[in-house]
Structure formats: structure tokens, C-alpha cells
mmCIF file of C-alpha atoms and ligand atoms in Angstrom:
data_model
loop_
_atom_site.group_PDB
_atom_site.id
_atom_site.type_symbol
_atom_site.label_atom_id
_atom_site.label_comp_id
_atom_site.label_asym_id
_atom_site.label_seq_id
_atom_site.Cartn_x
_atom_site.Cartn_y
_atom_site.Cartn_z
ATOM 1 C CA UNK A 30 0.000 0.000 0.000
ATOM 2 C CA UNK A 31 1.368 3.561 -1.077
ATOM 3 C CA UNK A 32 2.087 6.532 1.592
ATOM 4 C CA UNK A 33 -0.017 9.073 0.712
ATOM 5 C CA UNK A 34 0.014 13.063 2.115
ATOM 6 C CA UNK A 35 -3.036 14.952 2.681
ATOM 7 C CA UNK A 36 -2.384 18.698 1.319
ATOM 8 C CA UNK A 37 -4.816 21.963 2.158
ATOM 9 C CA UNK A 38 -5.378 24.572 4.379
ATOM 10 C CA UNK A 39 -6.726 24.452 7.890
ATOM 11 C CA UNK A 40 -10.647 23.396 7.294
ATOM 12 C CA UNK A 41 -9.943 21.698 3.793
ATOM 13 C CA UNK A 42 -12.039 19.151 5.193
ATOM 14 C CA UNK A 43 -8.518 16.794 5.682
ATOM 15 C CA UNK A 44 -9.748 14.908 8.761
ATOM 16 C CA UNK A 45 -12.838 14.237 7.479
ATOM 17 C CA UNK A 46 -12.234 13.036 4.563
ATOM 18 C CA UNK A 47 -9.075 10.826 6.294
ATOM 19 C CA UNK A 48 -11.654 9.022 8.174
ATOM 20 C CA UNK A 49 -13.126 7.599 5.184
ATOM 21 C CA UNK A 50 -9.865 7.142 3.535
ATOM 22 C CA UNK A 51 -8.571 5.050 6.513
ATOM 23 C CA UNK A 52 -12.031 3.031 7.115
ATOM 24 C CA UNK A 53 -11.977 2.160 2.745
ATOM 25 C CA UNK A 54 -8.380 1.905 2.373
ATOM 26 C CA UNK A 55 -6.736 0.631 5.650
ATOM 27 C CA UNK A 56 -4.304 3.260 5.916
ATOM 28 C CA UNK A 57 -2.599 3.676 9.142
ATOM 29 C CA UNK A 58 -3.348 7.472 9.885
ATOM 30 C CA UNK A 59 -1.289 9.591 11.026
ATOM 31 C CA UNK A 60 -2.850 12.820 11.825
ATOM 32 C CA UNK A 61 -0.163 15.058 14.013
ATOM 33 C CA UNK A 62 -3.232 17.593 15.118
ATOM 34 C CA UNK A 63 -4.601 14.714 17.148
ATOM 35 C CA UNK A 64 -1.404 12.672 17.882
ATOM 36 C CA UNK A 65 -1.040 16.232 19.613
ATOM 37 C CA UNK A 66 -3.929 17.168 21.224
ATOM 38 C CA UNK A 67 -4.361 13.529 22.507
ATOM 39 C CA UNK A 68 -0.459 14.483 24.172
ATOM 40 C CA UNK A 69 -2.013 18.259 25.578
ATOM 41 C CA UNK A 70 -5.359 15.905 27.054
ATOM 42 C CA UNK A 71 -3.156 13.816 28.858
ATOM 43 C CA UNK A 72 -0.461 16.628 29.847
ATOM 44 C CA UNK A 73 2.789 14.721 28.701
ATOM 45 C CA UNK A 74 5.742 16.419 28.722
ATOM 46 C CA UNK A 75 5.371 16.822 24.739
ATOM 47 C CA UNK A 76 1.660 17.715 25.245
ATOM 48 C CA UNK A 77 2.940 20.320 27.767
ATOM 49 C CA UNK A 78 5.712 21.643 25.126
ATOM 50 C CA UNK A 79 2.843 21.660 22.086
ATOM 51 C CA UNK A 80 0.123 23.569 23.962
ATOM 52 C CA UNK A 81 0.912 26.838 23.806
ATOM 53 C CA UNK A 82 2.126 27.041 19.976
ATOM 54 C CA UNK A 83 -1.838 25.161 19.313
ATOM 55 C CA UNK A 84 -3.406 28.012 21.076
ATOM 56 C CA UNK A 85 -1.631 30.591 19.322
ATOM 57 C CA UNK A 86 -2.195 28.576 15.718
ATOM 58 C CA UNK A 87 1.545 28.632 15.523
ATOM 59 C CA UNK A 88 3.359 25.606 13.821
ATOM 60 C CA UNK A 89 5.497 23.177 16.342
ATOM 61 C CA UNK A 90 8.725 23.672 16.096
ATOM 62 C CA UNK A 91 9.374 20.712 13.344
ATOM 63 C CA UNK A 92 11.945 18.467 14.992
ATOM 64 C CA UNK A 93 9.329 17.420 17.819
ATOM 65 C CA UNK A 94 6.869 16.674 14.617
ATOM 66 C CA UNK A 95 9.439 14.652 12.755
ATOM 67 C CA UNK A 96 10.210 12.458 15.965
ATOM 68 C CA UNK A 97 6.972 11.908 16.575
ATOM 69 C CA UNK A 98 5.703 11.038 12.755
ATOM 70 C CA UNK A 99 8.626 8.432 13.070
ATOM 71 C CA UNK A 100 7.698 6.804 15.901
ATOM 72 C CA UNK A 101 4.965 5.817 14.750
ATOM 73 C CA UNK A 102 5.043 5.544 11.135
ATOM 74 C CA UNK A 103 5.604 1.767 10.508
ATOM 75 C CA UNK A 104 6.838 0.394 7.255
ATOM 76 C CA UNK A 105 4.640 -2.471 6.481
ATOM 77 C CA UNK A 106 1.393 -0.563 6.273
ATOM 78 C CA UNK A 107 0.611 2.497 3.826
ATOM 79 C CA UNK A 108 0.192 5.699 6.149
ATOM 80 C CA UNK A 109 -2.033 8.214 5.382
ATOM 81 C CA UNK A 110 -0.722 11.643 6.623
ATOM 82 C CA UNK A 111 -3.000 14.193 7.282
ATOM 83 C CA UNK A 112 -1.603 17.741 8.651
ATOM 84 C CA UNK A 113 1.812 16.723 8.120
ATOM 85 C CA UNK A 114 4.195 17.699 6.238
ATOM 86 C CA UNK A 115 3.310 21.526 7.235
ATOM 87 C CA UNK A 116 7.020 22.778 6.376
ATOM 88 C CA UNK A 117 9.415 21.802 3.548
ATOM 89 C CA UNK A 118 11.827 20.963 6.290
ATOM 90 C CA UNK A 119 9.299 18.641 7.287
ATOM 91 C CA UNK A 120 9.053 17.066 4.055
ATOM 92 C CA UNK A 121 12.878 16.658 3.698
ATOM 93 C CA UNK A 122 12.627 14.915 7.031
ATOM 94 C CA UNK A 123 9.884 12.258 6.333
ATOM 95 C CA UNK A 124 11.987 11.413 2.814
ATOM 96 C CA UNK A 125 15.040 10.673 5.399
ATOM 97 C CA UNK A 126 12.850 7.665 6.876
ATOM 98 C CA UNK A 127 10.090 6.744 4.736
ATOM 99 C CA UNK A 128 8.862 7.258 0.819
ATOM 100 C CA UNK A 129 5.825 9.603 -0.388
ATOM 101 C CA UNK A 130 3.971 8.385 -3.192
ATOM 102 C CA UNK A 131 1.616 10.468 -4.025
ATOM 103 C CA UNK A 132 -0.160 13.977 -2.991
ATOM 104 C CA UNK A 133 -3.372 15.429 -2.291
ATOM 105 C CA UNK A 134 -3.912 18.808 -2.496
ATOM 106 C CA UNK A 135 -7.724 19.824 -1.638
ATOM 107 C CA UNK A 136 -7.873 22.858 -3.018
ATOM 108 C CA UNK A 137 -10.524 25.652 -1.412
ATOM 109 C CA UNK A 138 -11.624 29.122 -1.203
ATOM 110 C CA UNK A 139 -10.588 30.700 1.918
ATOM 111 C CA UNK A 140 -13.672 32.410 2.361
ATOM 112 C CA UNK A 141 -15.074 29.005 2.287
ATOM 113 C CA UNK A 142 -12.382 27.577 4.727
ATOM 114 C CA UNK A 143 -13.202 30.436 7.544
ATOM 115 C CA UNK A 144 -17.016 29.501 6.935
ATOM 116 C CA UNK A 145 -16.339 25.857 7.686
ATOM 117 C CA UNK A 146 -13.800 26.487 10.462
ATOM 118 C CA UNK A 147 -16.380 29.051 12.364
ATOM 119 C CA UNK A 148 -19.253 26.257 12.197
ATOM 120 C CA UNK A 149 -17.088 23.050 13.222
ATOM 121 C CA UNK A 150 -17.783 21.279 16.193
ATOM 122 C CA UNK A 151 -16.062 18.476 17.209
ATOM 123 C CA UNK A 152 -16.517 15.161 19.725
ATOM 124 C CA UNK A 153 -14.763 15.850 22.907
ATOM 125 C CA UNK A 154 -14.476 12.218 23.410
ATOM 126 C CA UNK A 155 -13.979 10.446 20.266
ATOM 127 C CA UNK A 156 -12.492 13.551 17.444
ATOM 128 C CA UNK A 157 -15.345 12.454 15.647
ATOM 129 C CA UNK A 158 -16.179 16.424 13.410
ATOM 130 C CA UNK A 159 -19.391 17.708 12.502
ATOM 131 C CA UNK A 160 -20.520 21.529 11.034
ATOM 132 C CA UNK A 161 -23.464 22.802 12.251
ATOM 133 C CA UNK A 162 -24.422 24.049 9.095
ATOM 134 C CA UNK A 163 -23.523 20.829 6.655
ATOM 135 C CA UNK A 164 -23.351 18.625 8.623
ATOM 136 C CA UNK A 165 -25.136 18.912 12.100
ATOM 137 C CA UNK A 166 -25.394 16.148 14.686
ATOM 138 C CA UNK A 167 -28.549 14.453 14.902
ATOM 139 C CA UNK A 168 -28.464 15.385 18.838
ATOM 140 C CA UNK A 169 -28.179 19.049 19.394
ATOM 141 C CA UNK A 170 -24.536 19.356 21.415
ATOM 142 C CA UNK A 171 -24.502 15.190 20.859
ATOM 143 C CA UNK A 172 -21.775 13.080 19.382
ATOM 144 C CA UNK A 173 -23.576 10.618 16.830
ATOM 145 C CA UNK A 174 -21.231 7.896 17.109
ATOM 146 C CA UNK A 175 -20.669 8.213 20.983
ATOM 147 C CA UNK A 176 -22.707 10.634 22.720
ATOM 148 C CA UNK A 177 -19.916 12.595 23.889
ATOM 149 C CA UNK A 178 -20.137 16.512 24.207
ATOM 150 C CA UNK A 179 -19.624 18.685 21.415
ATOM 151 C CA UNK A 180 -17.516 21.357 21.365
ATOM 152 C CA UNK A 181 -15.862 23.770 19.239
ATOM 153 C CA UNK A 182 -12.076 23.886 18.927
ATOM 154 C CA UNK A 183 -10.158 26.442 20.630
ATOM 155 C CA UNK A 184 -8.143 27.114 17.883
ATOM 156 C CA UNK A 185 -11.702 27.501 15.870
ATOM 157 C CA UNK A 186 -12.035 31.052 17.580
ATOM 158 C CA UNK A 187 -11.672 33.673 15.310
ATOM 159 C CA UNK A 188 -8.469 35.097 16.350
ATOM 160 C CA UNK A 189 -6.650 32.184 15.989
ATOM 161 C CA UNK A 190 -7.749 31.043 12.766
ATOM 162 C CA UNK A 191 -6.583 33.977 11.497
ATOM 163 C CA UNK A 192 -3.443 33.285 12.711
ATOM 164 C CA UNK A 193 -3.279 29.636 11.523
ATOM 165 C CA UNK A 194 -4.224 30.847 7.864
ATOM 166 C CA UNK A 195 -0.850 33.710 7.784
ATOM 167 C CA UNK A 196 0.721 30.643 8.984
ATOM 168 C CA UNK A 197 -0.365 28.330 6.202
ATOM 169 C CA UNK A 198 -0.035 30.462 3.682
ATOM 170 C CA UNK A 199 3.806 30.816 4.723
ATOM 171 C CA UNK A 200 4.621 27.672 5.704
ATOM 172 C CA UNK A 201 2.825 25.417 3.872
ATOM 173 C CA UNK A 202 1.680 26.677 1.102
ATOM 174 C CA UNK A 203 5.144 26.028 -0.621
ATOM 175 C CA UNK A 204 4.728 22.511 -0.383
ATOM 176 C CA UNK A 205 2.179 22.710 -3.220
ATOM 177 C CA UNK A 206 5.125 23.694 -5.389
ATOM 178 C CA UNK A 207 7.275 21.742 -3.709
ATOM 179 C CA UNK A 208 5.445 18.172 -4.555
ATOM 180 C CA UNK A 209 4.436 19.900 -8.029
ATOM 181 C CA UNK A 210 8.235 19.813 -8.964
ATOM 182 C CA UNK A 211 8.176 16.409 -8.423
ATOM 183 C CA UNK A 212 5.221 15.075 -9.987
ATOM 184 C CA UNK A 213 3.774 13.724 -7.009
ATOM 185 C CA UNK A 214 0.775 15.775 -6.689
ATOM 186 C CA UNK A 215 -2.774 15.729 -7.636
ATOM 187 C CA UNK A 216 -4.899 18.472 -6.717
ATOM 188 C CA UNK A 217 -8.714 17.495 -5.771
ATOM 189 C CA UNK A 218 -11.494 20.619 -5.475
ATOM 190 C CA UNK A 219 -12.645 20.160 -1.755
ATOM 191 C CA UNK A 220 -15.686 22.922 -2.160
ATOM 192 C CA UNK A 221 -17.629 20.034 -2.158
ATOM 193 C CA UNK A 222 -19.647 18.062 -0.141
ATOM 194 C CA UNK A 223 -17.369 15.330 2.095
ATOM 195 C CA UNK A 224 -18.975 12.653 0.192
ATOM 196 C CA UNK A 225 -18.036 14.142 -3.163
ATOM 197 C CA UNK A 226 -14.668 14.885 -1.631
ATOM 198 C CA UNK A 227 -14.182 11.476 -0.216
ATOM 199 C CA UNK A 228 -15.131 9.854 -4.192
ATOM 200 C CA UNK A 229 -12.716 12.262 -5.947
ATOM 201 C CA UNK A 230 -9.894 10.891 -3.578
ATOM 202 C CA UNK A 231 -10.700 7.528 -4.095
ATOM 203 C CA UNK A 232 -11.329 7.638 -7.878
ATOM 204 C CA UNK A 233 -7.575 8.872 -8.057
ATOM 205 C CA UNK A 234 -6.185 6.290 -5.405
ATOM 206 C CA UNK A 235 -7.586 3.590 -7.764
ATOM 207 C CA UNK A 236 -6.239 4.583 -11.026
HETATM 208 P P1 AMP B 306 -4.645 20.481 12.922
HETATM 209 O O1 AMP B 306 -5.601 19.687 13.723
HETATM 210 O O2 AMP B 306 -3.962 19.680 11.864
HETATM 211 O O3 AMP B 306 -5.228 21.766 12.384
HETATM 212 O O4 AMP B 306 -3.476 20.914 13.938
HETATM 213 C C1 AMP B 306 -3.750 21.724 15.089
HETATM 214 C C2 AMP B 306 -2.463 22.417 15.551
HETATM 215 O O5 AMP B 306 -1.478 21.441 15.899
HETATM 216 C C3 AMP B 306 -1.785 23.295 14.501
HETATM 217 O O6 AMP B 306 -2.349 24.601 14.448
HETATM 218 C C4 AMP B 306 -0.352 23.297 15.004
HETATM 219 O O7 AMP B 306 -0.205 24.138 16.133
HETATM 220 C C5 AMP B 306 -0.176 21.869 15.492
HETATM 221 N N1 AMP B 306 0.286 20.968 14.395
HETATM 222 C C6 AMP B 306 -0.389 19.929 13.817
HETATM 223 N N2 AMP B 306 0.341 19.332 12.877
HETATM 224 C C7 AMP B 306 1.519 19.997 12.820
HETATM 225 C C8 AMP B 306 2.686 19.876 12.028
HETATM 226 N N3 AMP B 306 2.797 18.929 11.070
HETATM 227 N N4 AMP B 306 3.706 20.748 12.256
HETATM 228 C C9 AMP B 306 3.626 21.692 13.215
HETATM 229 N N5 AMP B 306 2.549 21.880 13.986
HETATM 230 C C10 AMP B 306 1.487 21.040 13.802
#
């Protein structure tokens, strides 16, 4: 199974769409947004060291990201990355220990992507997303697949989405380019519904 990056700005619709991927395609995912906010819940030492660049919307600093990925990448399965790389130096790093095969860039308005992020919520117990717009819960404040509490991201607040959008657009917005070069990368519109999304993605992962 191939190693595949997921590409796009904060509120492409990456982890939803990775859920999917991962339940059709039996990816291992590795999603370093909840690798690290499952760290901050339980207050490690690297949760402790992550927390306060999250709440700003600030990037961590990459060497704590690339020894994480690699601890738990593992070679026999295909990994799904989702949020990662977010820097070239990050990319350079995952090439040092494992292969990319192929890239995809959901591509999105950010008008659209500041809509999305001000109407997630998301499952304080299981991660599990929803938009109270698209796609509401059928419980008011109720997790569908767990009937834990809903609640909307701290890093969701205004203010810090800004933030995590300058930071995108410096960081990681290169990579596009970056991948480009390389022929790796296949852009897929994500100003679509997450089922249209998830079809696009898989259409390409077939051919
Ligand atoms: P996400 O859930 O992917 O939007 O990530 C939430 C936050 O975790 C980001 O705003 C960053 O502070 C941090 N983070 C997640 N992935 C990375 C990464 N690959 N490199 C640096 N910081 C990251």
C-alpha cells in the first residue's frame, strides 16, 4: 500500500475526509493535530511543550513533529498523513525515513475555509467532526457515534484562525510547489460536499 500526504489549508475538510480514507483503504493514519492534542489531554511532557504554539495557531517547532511522525510511522502498512508535512523541512525529514507516493492537495476558497472552520464542532471524546451548518449532529450538542459533548475547537475562535491561515499560507503553502516539482501531486477541489470529496480521492487512489 502507497504513503499518501493529505495537502490543504486548515478546514480543507482533511480529517474528514481521512476518516473515510482510513475506514476504505486501511491506511494507518497519522494525523499530528490529534497525535497532539491527545499528548495536551493527557499533559505529557510533549503535550505540555505543544500547547501553547496550538493556542496561538503557531506551527510546532518541526523536529518534535518529525520524531513523533517516526515513531509511529511503521513500514509495512501504507500511512495516510493528514496535517503533516506543514514545512518543507518537514518534508525533507519524512523522505530521510520513509517514501511519499503520491499527494493530495484539496484545493478551497478561503472564504469558504473560515465559513467551515467558524461552524465546526467536534466530539470531545472520540475527534469524531461535525458543522453545524452541513453537517449537524442528529443530537443538538450530541456526538452521533458516541454521545460525547460537542464542542468547538479552541483554535476555531476567530483570532486564531486567522493566525493559523498567515501561517499556512507561509509555511505550507510552498509545499504545493514543492510536490508539483516532483510530480507527485494531484490536486482534488474540496468545495464540495465530504462525500463528493471522499469519491474524488478515491477515484484517483484507484487509477
Ligand atoms: P490540525 O488539527 O492539523 O489543524 O493541527 C492543530 C495544531 O497542531 C496546529 O495549528 C499546530 O499548532 C499543530 N500541528 C499539527 N500538525 C503539525 C505539524 N505537522 N507541524 C507543526 N505543527 C502542527
Amino acid at each position: 500500500m502507497k504513503n499518501v500526504v493529505l495537502l490543504g489549508p486548515p478546514g480543507a475538510g482533511k480529517g474528514t475526509v481521512a476518516a473515510r480514507l482510513v475506514q476504505e483503504f486501511k491506511f494507518l493514519h497519522v494525523s499530528t493535530g490529534d497525535m497532539l492534542r491527545e499528548e495536551v489531554a493527557q499533559n505529557t511532557p510533549l503535550g505540555q511543550l505543544a500547547k501553547g504554539y496550538m493556542a496561538r495557531g503557531e506551527l510546532v517547532p518541526d523536529e518534535v513533529i518529525l520524531s513523533m511522525v517516526r515513531q509511529r510511522v511503521d513500514a509495512k502498512k501504507g500511512v495516510l498523513f493528514d496535517g503533516f508535512p506543514r514545512t518543507i523541512a518537514q518534508a525533507e525529514g519524512l523522505e530521510r525515513f520513509t517514501t511519499v507516493d503520491l499527494v493530495i492537495f484539496l484545493e478551497v476558497e478561503q472564504e469558504e475555509v473560515v465559513r467551515r472552520l467558524s461552524s465546526r464542532v467536534v466530539c470531545s471524546a472520540c475527534g469524531a467532526v461535525y458543522n453545524l451548518i452541513t453537517q449537524p449532529p442528529r443530537v443538538q450538542g450530541k456526538c452521533d457515534q458516541c454521545g460525547g459533548t460537542l464542542v468547538q475547537r479552541e483554535d476555531d475562535k476567530p483570532e486564531v484562525v486567522a493566525r493559523r491561515f498567515a501561517v499556512y499560507m507561509r509555511d505550507s503553502a510552498p509545499l504545493v510547489a514543492y510536490y508539483e516539482g516532483r510530480g507527485m501531486l494531484r490536486r482534488v477541489r474540496a468545495d464540495r460536499s465530504p462525500d463528493e470529496v471522499f469519491q474524488a480521492i478515491a477515484e484517483v487512489l484507484r487509477s
